Amino acid sequence: MIKPRLFQFAAAACLALFAGTSLAQWSADPLVSTPVADGDADQGVPLARATSDGGVWISLMDNGPGNGYKPRAQRLSAGGVRMFPGNGPILANRTNTATFVYDMKVDALDNCIVAFDDNSSGTTVVTVQKVAPDGSLPWGPTGIQMPATNNVLAPRVAVCADGTYVVAWAISTSVFFQRVNPNASLGTAWSVFEASRYHAMSDLQAGATGGDVIALWVRGETTNAQTSRKGLQMQKFDSTDAAVWNAGAAVEIYTSQQTPLKSIQNGYFPALVPDGSGGGIVAWYDNGLARNAWLQHVESSGNSRFAPQGLALSNIASGELRLSATVAYHAAANAYTVAYQRSNTGQSQFGLSAQRVDSDGVLHWGGGSGAVVVPMGSFQSSFINVNAGSCGAAYLTWMQYTSALNLEIQAAALDLNGLTTWTPNILPVGIRATPKGRLSVARSSTGPMLIGAWIDGSAGAGDILAQNINFGGSLGTPPCPADFDADGTVDFFDYDAFVICFEGGACPPGKSADFDGDCTVDFFDYDAFVVAFESPC
């Protein structure tokens, strides 16, 4: 039996109790979120992406300065501190009074890479801009304009492992790709073309090596963007721009058809999740007769892991619709957590559920409603996001209507069995009684927390707010790891509580003896706790 040698830790405990902490801005109050961009007029369309220091880049459109929505980028530290004055640097003198889909990624040097439509030259063109970690614009005040993109909207961008960037956009029957070198020069270009098919970019992500890039696009049955039934296709291109999967033919993710009706919804662009090994994962919902949520994983070889047309995530054949599917990949377990909204067929009752899927396509949380996070009720969930945690945990975030106008930002954690693990089960994240929109969430690269950003406020007068969500189910400054009994102080009661838990006794609520998070309990956990106990927070 391990006995706590308390006298050896007295000095360290005193140090831990009185050590200073770094400046932090994150609020522990869900009524008081961190401002990212505010001021006169409207700020909107935030995208959050993680940086190597544990913080995030947040890009946005700002209707405050001058005429039209200007693209900006603001950076938050891991502690929630704004790094640049005001709402961050303006990326181009865009004057369009509407906003459209755009994209942002972060490269290995923590540069923010933003692709957007820009009419500052007098003609709307696809533009890509780089923002350095210090807020400067290495590619100049106008960025790089993509050739032959007149009146093109909704570009995507990927940051490749070899340091190049790929920008993609669609024009009618074609998807176009342009490689951009780090020095701002244009590289090679290529396209996918079908004369009789409407195309639209859905998502673009880097592959695992070199200049590889994986593209997901919407493919219509005709050239009419509104009336055409729509499916999904995926392809990987290597550093020579060659299509490498399926002998060069696009991989069919979901094929539209008339009988029985199969199509995805107009204006719906599912996200692509890289698997870290050169493959791509997508979850989506269909707008046809099945109205189900689906999952497919195209492996690095180009083989589809699940059945053609995807794995159905519910076996409820009628009486229920599934919407807004999103997926997280648990790479260590080769498994998936998919979250989606449920509704009755009249769409007057709504709920939020999740499903755990293993690599063989087995549904682990039942074949019906899955793990119910929000029971069926009168109000919808939207902008659902799921992130994978250690040892099979999954963290869900979403926007929840609480009235016909107002929404809350909410979060929950699920364990391997689909059970919620926080108290309360649903964590209030941002609960001001205001309209909200466009929740974007990134996982911190250095600590156990998520960072979310959203529009907060009425249409035309919104601000961008942000909030961290600690994996233990709290907001604000992350708790000290050695505060094992969660009483707000680090002392010998924490040491005793850990030893009892480590030896198989009762653990404090929400705590585990797996202190190093490797999904096993051994002496490495004991050593890790001692190091944490002796270290200031």
Coordinates of C-alpha atoms in Angstrom, one line a residue:
M1 CA 0.0 0.0 0.0
I2 CA 1.4 3.4 -0.9
K3 CA 1.5 5.8 2.0
P4 CA 1.6 9.6 1.4
R5 CA 4.8 11.0 2.7
L6 CA 3.3 14.3 3.7
F7 CA 6.3 15.8 5.4
Q8 CA 8.2 15.7 2.2
F9 CA 5.7 17.9 0.4
A10 CA 5.1 20.6 3.0
A11 CA 7.4 23.2 1.4
A12 CA 6.1 22.4 -2.1
A13 CA 2.5 22.7 -1.0
C14 CA 3.1 26.2 0.5
L15 CA 4.7 27.3 -2.8
A16 CA 1.8 26.0 -4.7
L17 CA -0.7 27.8 -2.5
F18 CA 1.0 31.2 -2.9
A19 CA 2.5 31.0 -6.4
G20 CA 1.4 33.8 -8.8
T21 CA -0.6 33.1 -11.8
S22 CA -0.4 34.6 -15.3
L23 CA -2.7 37.3 -16.5
A24 CA -5.9 35.7 -17.8
Q25 CA -9.1 37.1 -19.3
W26 CA -11.4 34.1 -19.5
S27 CA -14.5 34.6 -17.4
A28 CA -16.0 31.9 -15.2
D29 CA -19.4 33.6 -15.6
P30 CA -21.5 32.5 -18.6
L31 CA -23.2 35.9 -18.6
V32 CA -19.8 37.7 -19.1
S33 CA -18.0 36.4 -22.2
T34 CA -14.7 37.6 -23.7
P35 CA -15.1 40.3 -26.4
V36 CA -13.2 39.5 -29.6
A37 CA -14.6 42.2 -31.9
D38 CA -17.2 44.8 -31.0
G39 CA -18.1 48.5 -31.5
D40 CA -20.3 50.3 -33.9
A41 CA -22.4 48.4 -36.6
D42 CA -22.1 44.7 -37.1
Q43 CA -19.4 42.1 -36.6
G44 CA -20.1 38.6 -37.9
V45 CA -19.1 35.2 -39.4
P46 CA -16.4 34.2 -36.9
L47 CA -14.0 31.2 -37.6
A48 CA -11.9 29.9 -34.7
R49 CA -8.7 27.9 -35.3
A50 CA -6.1 26.7 -32.8
T51 CA -2.6 28.2 -32.5
S52 CA 0.5 26.4 -31.2
D53 CA 0.6 28.4 -27.9
G54 CA -2.9 27.1 -26.8
G55 CA -4.8 30.1 -28.0
V56 CA -6.8 30.8 -31.2
W57 CA -7.0 32.9 -34.3
I58 CA -10.5 34.2 -34.9
S59 CA -11.3 35.7 -38.3
L60 CA -14.5 37.7 -38.8
M61 CA -16.3 40.3 -41.0
D62 CA -16.6 43.8 -39.6
N63 CA -19.1 46.3 -40.9
G64 CA -17.8 49.1 -38.7
P65 CA -15.0 50.9 -40.5
G66 CA -16.1 52.6 -43.7
N67 CA -18.5 51.0 -46.1
G68 CA -19.1 47.2 -46.3
Y69 CA -17.9 44.2 -44.3
K70 CA -14.1 44.2 -43.9
P71 CA -12.3 40.9 -43.2
R72 CA -10.3 41.0 -40.0
A73 CA -8.3 38.6 -37.8
Q74 CA -7.9 38.8 -34.1
R75 CA -5.8 36.5 -31.9
L76 CA -6.5 35.3 -28.4
S77 CA -3.9 33.9 -26.1
A78 CA -4.5 30.7 -24.2
G79 CA -5.6 32.9 -21.3
G80 CA -8.2 34.7 -23.4
V81 CA -6.2 38.0 -23.9
R82 CA -6.7 39.9 -27.1
M83 CA -3.3 40.2 -28.8
F84 CA -4.1 43.1 -31.2
P85 CA -5.7 46.5 -30.7
G86 CA -9.4 46.9 -31.5
N87 CA -10.9 44.2 -33.7
G88 CA -7.6 43.2 -35.3
P89 CA -6.0 44.1 -38.6
I90 CA -8.1 44.7 -41.7
L91 CA -7.2 42.1 -44.4
A92 CA -8.6 44.0 -47.4
N93 CA -10.7 47.1 -48.2
R94 CA -13.7 45.0 -49.0
T95 CA -16.9 47.1 -49.5
N96 CA -19.5 44.4 -50.1
T97 CA -22.5 44.9 -47.8
A98 CA -23.2 41.2 -47.6
T99 CA -21.1 38.3 -46.2
F100 CA -20.6 34.9 -47.7
V101 CA -18.9 31.6 -46.8
Y102 CA -15.1 32.0 -46.5
D103 CA -12.3 29.9 -44.9
M104 CA -9.4 30.3 -42.5
K105 CA -6.6 27.9 -41.5
V106 CA -3.4 28.3 -39.4
D107 CA 0.0 27.1 -40.7
A108 CA 2.9 25.6 -38.9
L109 CA 4.4 29.0 -38.1
D110 CA 1.1 30.2 -36.6
N111 CA 0.3 32.4 -39.6
C112 CA -3.4 33.0 -40.2
I113 CA -4.4 32.2 -43.8
V114 CA -7.8 33.6 -44.8
A115 CA -9.5 33.0 -48.2
F116 CA -12.5 35.3 -49.0
D117 CA -14.3 37.1 -51.7
D118 CA -13.0 40.7 -52.2
N119 CA -14.4 43.6 -54.3
S120 CA -11.9 46.2 -53.3
S121 CA -10.4 46.3 -56.8
G122 CA -13.9 47.0 -58.3
T123 CA -14.5 43.4 -59.3
T124 CA -15.3 40.6 -56.8
V125 CA -12.4 38.1 -56.9
V126 CA -11.2 35.3 -54.6
T127 CA -8.4 36.6 -52.4
V128 CA -6.1 34.9 -49.9
Q129 CA -4.3 36.8 -47.2
K130 CA -1.7 35.9 -44.6
V131 CA -1.6 37.5 -41.1
A132 CA 1.7 36.9 -39.2
P133 CA 1.6 36.1 -35.4
D134 CA 2.4 39.8 -34.7
G135 CA -0.5 41.0 -36.8
S136 CA 1.4 42.2 -39.8
L137 CA 0.5 41.4 -43.4
P138 CA 3.5 39.8 -45.2
W139 CA 1.5 39.6 -48.4
G140 CA 0.7 43.3 -48.4
P141 CA -2.6 45.2 -47.7
T142 CA -4.5 43.4 -50.5
G143 CA -3.2 39.9 -50.2
I144 CA -3.1 37.6 -53.3
Q145 CA -5.9 37.6 -55.8
M146 CA -6.7 34.3 -57.6
P147 CA -6.7 34.5 -61.4
A148 CA -10.0 34.0 -63.3
T149 CA -12.2 34.3 -60.3
N150 CA -14.5 37.2 -61.3
N151 CA -17.7 37.2 -59.2
V152 CA -16.7 33.9 -57.4
L153 CA -17.8 33.4 -53.8
A154 CA -17.2 30.9 -51.0
P155 CA -13.5 29.8 -51.5
R156 CA -11.7 27.3 -49.3
V157 CA -8.1 27.1 -48.3
A158 CA -5.7 24.4 -47.0
V159 CA -2.3 24.6 -45.4
C160 CA -0.2 21.7 -46.7
A161 CA 2.6 19.9 -44.9
D162 CA 5.2 21.1 -47.4
G163 CA 4.5 24.7 -46.6
T164 CA 2.4 25.5 -49.7
Y165 CA -1.2 26.6 -49.6
V166 CA -4.1 25.5 -51.8
V167 CA -7.1 27.7 -52.5
A168 CA -10.2 26.1 -54.1
W169 CA -13.5 27.5 -55.5
A170 CA -16.3 26.5 -57.8
I171 CA -17.6 28.1 -60.9
S172 CA -20.7 26.4 -62.3
T173 CA -19.6 23.0 -63.6
S174 CA -16.1 23.1 -62.3
V175 CA -14.0 23.0 -59.1
F176 CA -10.7 25.0 -59.4
F177 CA -7.6 24.6 -57.4
Q178 CA -4.6 27.0 -57.1
R179 CA -1.4 26.3 -55.3
V180 CA 0.2 29.3 -53.6
N181 CA 3.9 29.3 -52.4
P182 CA 4.9 30.7 -49.0
N183 CA 6.6 33.7 -50.8
A184 CA 3.2 34.7 -52.2
S185 CA 3.9 33.5 -55.8
L186 CA 1.4 31.4 -57.6
G187 CA 2.2 27.8 -58.2
T188 CA 0.4 25.3 -60.3
A189 CA -3.4 25.2 -61.0
W190 CA -5.8 22.4 -61.9
S191 CA -9.5 21.7 -62.0
V192 CA -12.3 19.1 -61.9
F193 CA -14.8 19.5 -64.7
E194 CA -18.1 17.9 -65.7
A195 CA -20.1 19.8 -68.4
S196 CA -23.5 18.7 -67.2
R197 CA -23.1 18.9 -63.4
Y198 CA -23.3 21.8 -61.0
H199 CA -20.4 21.8 -58.5
A200 CA -19.8 23.7 -55.2
M201 CA -16.9 23.4 -52.8
S202 CA -17.8 21.9 -49.4
D203 CA -14.5 21.7 -47.6
L204 CA -10.7 21.5 -48.2
Q205 CA -8.2 20.0 -45.8
A206 CA -4.5 19.2 -46.1
G207 CA -3.3 15.6 -46.3
A208 CA -0.8 14.1 -44.0
T209 CA 2.4 14.6 -46.1
G210 CA 3.9 16.9 -48.7
G211 CA 1.6 18.9 -50.8
D212 CA -1.3 16.5 -50.4
V213 CA -4.8 18.1 -50.2
I214 CA -8.2 16.5 -49.8
A215 CA -11.3 18.1 -51.3
L216 CA -14.9 17.5 -50.7
W217 CA -17.5 19.0 -53.0
V218 CA -21.2 19.0 -53.8
R219 CA -22.2 17.6 -57.1
G220 CA -25.5 18.3 -58.8
E221 CA -27.4 16.1 -61.2
T222 CA -27.9 19.1 -63.6
T223 CA -26.3 22.5 -64.0
N224 CA -29.0 24.2 -62.0
A225 CA -27.8 25.1 -58.5
Q226 CA -31.3 25.5 -57.0
T227 CA -33.4 22.7 -58.5
S228 CA -30.7 20.0 -59.0
R229 CA -30.6 17.0 -56.6
K230 CA -27.2 16.9 -55.0
G231 CA -24.6 14.4 -53.8
L232 CA -21.1 14.5 -52.4
Q233 CA -17.7 13.5 -53.8
M234 CA -14.2 13.4 -52.4
Q235 CA -10.7 13.2 -53.9
K236 CA -7.1 13.5 -52.8
F237 CA -4.5 15.4 -54.9
D238 CA -0.8 15.0 -54.3
S239 CA 2.0 17.6 -54.6
T240 CA 2.0 17.2 -58.4
D241 CA -1.7 18.0 -58.4
A242 CA -2.6 14.5 -59.6
A243 CA -5.8 12.8 -58.4
V244 CA -4.6 9.8 -56.5
W245 CA -7.7 8.0 -55.3
N246 CA -9.9 5.6 -57.3
A247 CA -7.7 5.7 -60.4
G248 CA -8.2 9.4 -60.6
A249 CA -12.0 9.3 -60.5
A250 CA -13.7 11.0 -57.6
V251 CA -14.8 8.8 -54.7
E252 CA -18.6 8.7 -54.4
I253 CA -19.6 9.6 -50.9
Y254 CA -23.3 10.1 -51.5
T255 CA -25.0 9.8 -54.9
S256 CA -28.2 11.7 -55.5
Q257 CA -31.1 10.0 -57.3
Q258 CA -34.8 10.5 -58.0
T259 CA -36.3 7.1 -56.9
P260 CA -36.1 6.7 -54.0
L261 CA -35.3 10.4 -53.4
K262 CA -31.8 11.0 -52.3
S263 CA -30.2 14.5 -52.0
I264 CA -28.6 16.8 -49.6
Q265 CA -30.2 20.1 -48.9
N266 CA -29.5 23.3 -50.9
G267 CA -26.9 25.5 -49.2
Y268 CA -25.6 22.6 -47.1
F269 CA -21.8 22.1 -47.1
P270 CA -20.6 19.3 -44.8
A271 CA -17.2 19.6 -43.1
L272 CA -14.3 17.3 -43.9
V273 CA -12.2 15.9 -41.0
P274 CA -8.7 14.7 -41.7
D275 CA -7.8 11.4 -40.0
G276 CA -4.2 12.4 -39.5
S277 CA -3.0 9.5 -41.7
G278 CA -3.9 10.9 -45.2
G279 CA -7.6 10.0 -45.2
G280 CA -10.7 12.0 -44.8
I281 CA -13.9 11.6 -42.8
V282 CA -17.3 13.2 -43.3
A283 CA -20.7 13.1 -41.6
W284 CA -23.7 14.5 -43.2
Y285 CA -27.5 14.4 -43.3
D286 CA -29.7 13.8 -46.3
N287 CA -32.8 15.7 -47.4
G288 CA -34.4 12.7 -49.2
L289 CA -36.8 10.1 -48.0
A290 CA -34.4 8.6 -45.5
R291 CA -33.7 11.9 -43.6
N292 CA -30.9 10.1 -41.8
A293 CA -27.4 11.1 -40.5
W294 CA -24.6 9.3 -42.3
L295 CA -20.8 8.6 -41.9
Q296 CA -18.1 7.8 -44.3
H297 CA -14.3 7.4 -43.9
V298 CA -12.1 7.4 -47.0
E299 CA -8.8 5.9 -45.9
S300 CA -5.4 7.0 -47.2
S301 CA -5.5 4.3 -49.8
G302 CA -8.8 5.7 -51.2
N303 CA -10.9 2.8 -50.0
S304 CA -14.1 3.7 -48.3
R305 CA -14.3 2.1 -44.8
F306 CA -18.1 1.8 -44.6
A307 CA -20.6 0.7 -47.1
P308 CA -21.1 2.7 -50.3
Q309 CA -23.3 5.7 -49.7
G310 CA -22.3 5.8 -46.0
L311 CA -23.2 4.2 -42.7
A312 CA -26.6 5.1 -41.3
L313 CA -26.4 6.4 -37.8
S314 CA -30.0 5.5 -36.8
N315 CA -32.2 2.5 -37.7
I316 CA -35.4 4.4 -37.0
A317 CA -37.1 4.1 -40.4
S318 CA -39.9 6.6 -39.9
G319 CA -41.3 9.2 -37.6
E320 CA -38.0 10.9 -36.9
L321 CA -35.6 13.2 -38.9
R322 CA -31.9 13.6 -38.4
L323 CA -30.2 16.9 -39.2
S324 CA -26.9 18.8 -38.9
A325 CA -24.5 15.8 -38.4
T326 CA -21.0 16.5 -37.3
V327 CA -18.1 14.0 -36.4
A328 CA -15.0 13.7 -34.2
Y329 CA -12.4 11.1 -34.9
H330 CA -10.8 9.2 -32.0
A331 CA -7.5 8.3 -33.7
A332 CA -6.1 6.1 -30.9
A333 CA -9.2 4.0 -30.8
N334 CA -10.0 4.2 -34.5
A335 CA -13.5 5.2 -33.6
Y336 CA -16.0 8.1 -34.2
T337 CA -18.5 10.2 -32.2
V338 CA -21.2 11.7 -34.4
A339 CA -23.6 14.3 -33.0
Y340 CA -26.8 15.4 -34.8
Q341 CA -30.1 17.1 -34.2
R342 CA -33.3 15.0 -34.2
S343 CA -36.8 16.1 -34.9
N344 CA -40.3 14.7 -35.5
T345 CA -41.5 14.7 -39.1
G346 CA -43.5 17.9 -38.6
Q347 CA -40.3 19.6 -37.2
S348 CA -42.2 20.9 -34.2
Q349 CA -40.1 18.9 -31.6
F350 CA -36.3 18.8 -31.5
G351 CA -33.6 17.1 -29.6
L352 CA -29.8 16.5 -29.7
S353 CA -28.2 13.1 -29.8
A354 CA -24.8 11.4 -30.4
Q355 CA -23.7 8.1 -31.6
R356 CA -20.4 6.1 -31.1
V357 CA -19.2 4.1 -34.0
D358 CA -16.2 1.7 -34.2
S359 CA -14.1 0.9 -37.2
D360 CA -16.4 -2.0 -38.1
G361 CA -19.4 0.3 -38.3
V362 CA -21.0 -1.0 -35.1
L363 CA -23.3 1.5 -33.4
H364 CA -22.4 1.4 -29.7
W365 CA -25.1 3.7 -28.2
G366 CA -28.1 1.9 -29.6
G367 CA -29.5 1.9 -33.1
G368 CA -32.3 4.3 -32.3
S369 CA -32.0 7.7 -30.8
G370 CA -28.3 7.2 -29.7
A371 CA -27.1 8.9 -26.6
V372 CA -29.7 11.7 -25.8
V373 CA -28.0 14.9 -24.8
V374 CA -31.0 17.3 -25.2
P375 CA -34.4 15.5 -24.9
M376 CA -37.1 16.3 -27.5
G377 CA -38.7 19.7 -26.9
S378 CA -39.9 22.8 -28.6
F379 CA -36.6 24.5 -29.3
Q380 CA -33.9 23.7 -31.9
S381 CA -30.1 23.1 -31.5
S382 CA -27.8 24.5 -34.2
F383 CA -24.1 24.8 -35.0
I384 CA -23.4 21.5 -33.3
N385 CA -19.8 20.7 -32.9
V386 CA -18.0 17.6 -31.4
N387 CA -14.4 17.2 -30.3
A388 CA -12.6 14.0 -29.3
G389 CA -11.0 13.9 -25.9
S390 CA -8.7 11.3 -24.3
C391 CA -9.8 7.8 -23.5
G392 CA -12.9 8.0 -25.7
A393 CA -14.4 11.1 -24.2
A394 CA -16.3 13.4 -26.5
Y395 CA -17.1 17.1 -26.0
L396 CA -20.2 18.6 -27.6
T397 CA -20.9 22.3 -28.1
W398 CA -24.0 23.9 -29.7
M399 CA -26.3 26.8 -29.8
Q400 CA -29.7 26.2 -28.1
Y401 CA -32.8 28.2 -28.7
T402 CA -34.5 29.2 -25.4
S403 CA -37.2 31.3 -27.0
A404 CA -38.3 32.3 -30.5
L405 CA -35.4 34.8 -30.7
N406 CA -32.8 34.1 -28.0
L407 CA -30.2 31.4 -27.8
E408 CA -27.6 30.0 -25.4
I409 CA -24.2 28.5 -26.0
Q410 CA -24.1 25.1 -24.3
A411 CA -21.7 22.2 -23.9
A412 CA -21.7 18.6 -22.6
A413 CA -19.2 15.8 -22.2
L414 CA -19.9 12.1 -23.0
D415 CA -17.9 9.1 -21.8
L416 CA -17.4 5.8 -23.7
N417 CA -20.9 4.6 -22.7
G418 CA -22.6 7.8 -24.0
L419 CA -23.3 9.0 -20.4
T420 CA -22.9 12.7 -19.6
T421 CA -20.0 13.3 -17.1
W422 CA -20.4 16.9 -16.0
T423 CA -22.5 18.3 -13.2
P424 CA -24.8 19.8 -14.4
N425 CA -25.1 17.5 -17.4
I426 CA -25.3 20.6 -19.7
L427 CA -22.9 23.4 -19.0
P428 CA -24.1 26.9 -19.6
V429 CA -21.4 28.6 -21.7
G430 CA -22.9 31.9 -23.0
I431 CA -26.4 32.6 -21.6
R432 CA -27.1 36.3 -22.2
A433 CA -30.7 36.6 -23.4
T434 CA -29.7 37.7 -26.9
P435 CA -29.8 36.4 -30.4
K436 CA -26.7 34.5 -31.4
G437 CA -25.2 32.8 -34.4
R438 CA -22.3 31.2 -36.2
L439 CA -20.7 29.3 -33.3
S440 CA -17.2 28.1 -34.2
V441 CA -15.1 26.0 -31.9
A442 CA -11.4 25.0 -31.7
R443 CA -9.6 22.7 -29.4
S444 CA -6.6 24.3 -27.6
S445 CA -3.3 22.7 -28.7
T446 CA -1.7 22.8 -25.2
G447 CA -4.4 22.3 -22.6
P448 CA -7.6 20.4 -21.9
M449 CA -10.1 23.0 -23.1
L450 CA -12.1 24.2 -26.1
I451 CA -12.4 27.8 -27.2
G452 CA -15.6 28.9 -28.9
A453 CA -16.5 32.2 -30.7
W454 CA -19.9 33.3 -31.9
I455 CA -22.0 36.3 -33.0
D456 CA -23.8 37.8 -30.0
G457 CA -26.5 40.5 -30.5
S458 CA -29.4 41.4 -32.9
A459 CA -29.0 41.4 -36.7
G460 CA -27.0 44.4 -37.8
A461 CA -25.5 45.0 -34.3
G462 CA -23.8 41.8 -33.4
D463 CA -20.4 41.5 -31.6
I464 CA -18.0 38.6 -31.6
L465 CA -17.6 37.0 -28.2
A466 CA -15.5 34.0 -27.1
Q467 CA -15.4 31.6 -24.1
N468 CA -13.2 28.8 -23.0
I469 CA -14.7 25.5 -21.9
N470 CA -12.5 23.3 -19.6
F471 CA -12.7 19.6 -20.1
G472 CA -13.6 19.2 -16.4
G473 CA -16.9 21.1 -17.1
S474 CA -16.0 24.6 -16.0
L475 CA -15.4 28.0 -17.5
G476 CA -12.6 30.5 -16.8
T477 CA -9.1 29.8 -15.6
P478 CA -8.5 26.1 -15.7
P479 CA -8.4 24.5 -12.3
C480 CA -5.0 23.5 -10.9
P481 CA -4.4 19.9 -11.9
A482 CA -3.2 19.0 -8.3
D483 CA -6.4 20.4 -6.8
F484 CA -7.7 16.8 -6.9
D485 CA -10.6 17.4 -4.5
A486 CA -11.7 20.5 -6.4
D487 CA -12.0 22.7 -3.3
G488 CA -10.0 25.6 -4.9
T489 CA -6.8 25.0 -3.0
V490 CA -3.9 22.6 -3.3
D491 CA -3.1 21.0 0.0
F492 CA -2.5 17.6 1.7
F493 CA -6.2 16.8 1.4
D494 CA -5.6 16.6 -2.4
Y495 CA -2.7 14.3 -1.9
D496 CA -4.7 12.0 0.3
A497 CA -7.7 12.0 -2.1
F498 CA -5.4 11.0 -5.0
V499 CA -3.8 8.2 -3.1
I500 CA -7.2 6.8 -2.0
C501 CA -8.4 7.0 -5.6
F502 CA -5.1 5.5 -7.0
E503 CA -5.4 2.5 -4.6
G504 CA -8.9 1.7 -5.8
G505 CA -11.0 3.7 -3.3
A506 CA -13.6 6.3 -4.0
C507 CA -12.5 9.1 -6.4
P508 CA -13.8 12.7 -6.1
P509 CA -16.6 13.4 -8.6
G510 CA -15.3 13.8 -12.1
K511 CA -11.8 12.6 -11.1
S512 CA -9.8 9.5 -12.1
A513 CA -6.5 8.0 -11.0
D514 CA -5.5 8.1 -14.7
F515 CA -3.7 11.4 -14.0
D516 CA -1.6 11.4 -17.1
G517 CA -4.6 10.7 -19.4
D518 CA -3.1 7.7 -21.2
C519 CA -6.2 5.6 -20.4
T520 CA -4.3 3.3 -18.0
V521 CA -3.7 3.6 -14.2
D522 CA -0.1 2.9 -13.2
F523 CA 2.9 4.4 -11.4
F524 CA 3.3 7.0 -14.2
D525 CA 0.1 8.5 -12.9
Y526 CA 1.4 8.6 -9.4
D527 CA 4.6 10.3 -10.5
A528 CA 2.6 12.8 -12.7
F529 CA 0.5 13.7 -9.7
V530 CA 3.5 14.2 -7.4
V531 CA 5.1 16.5 -10.1
A532 CA 1.9 18.5 -10.4
F533 CA 1.5 18.7 -6.6
E534 CA 5.1 20.1 -6.3
S535 CA 4.6 22.6 -9.1
P536 CA 2.9 26.0 -8.8
C537 CA -0.2 26.6 -10.9

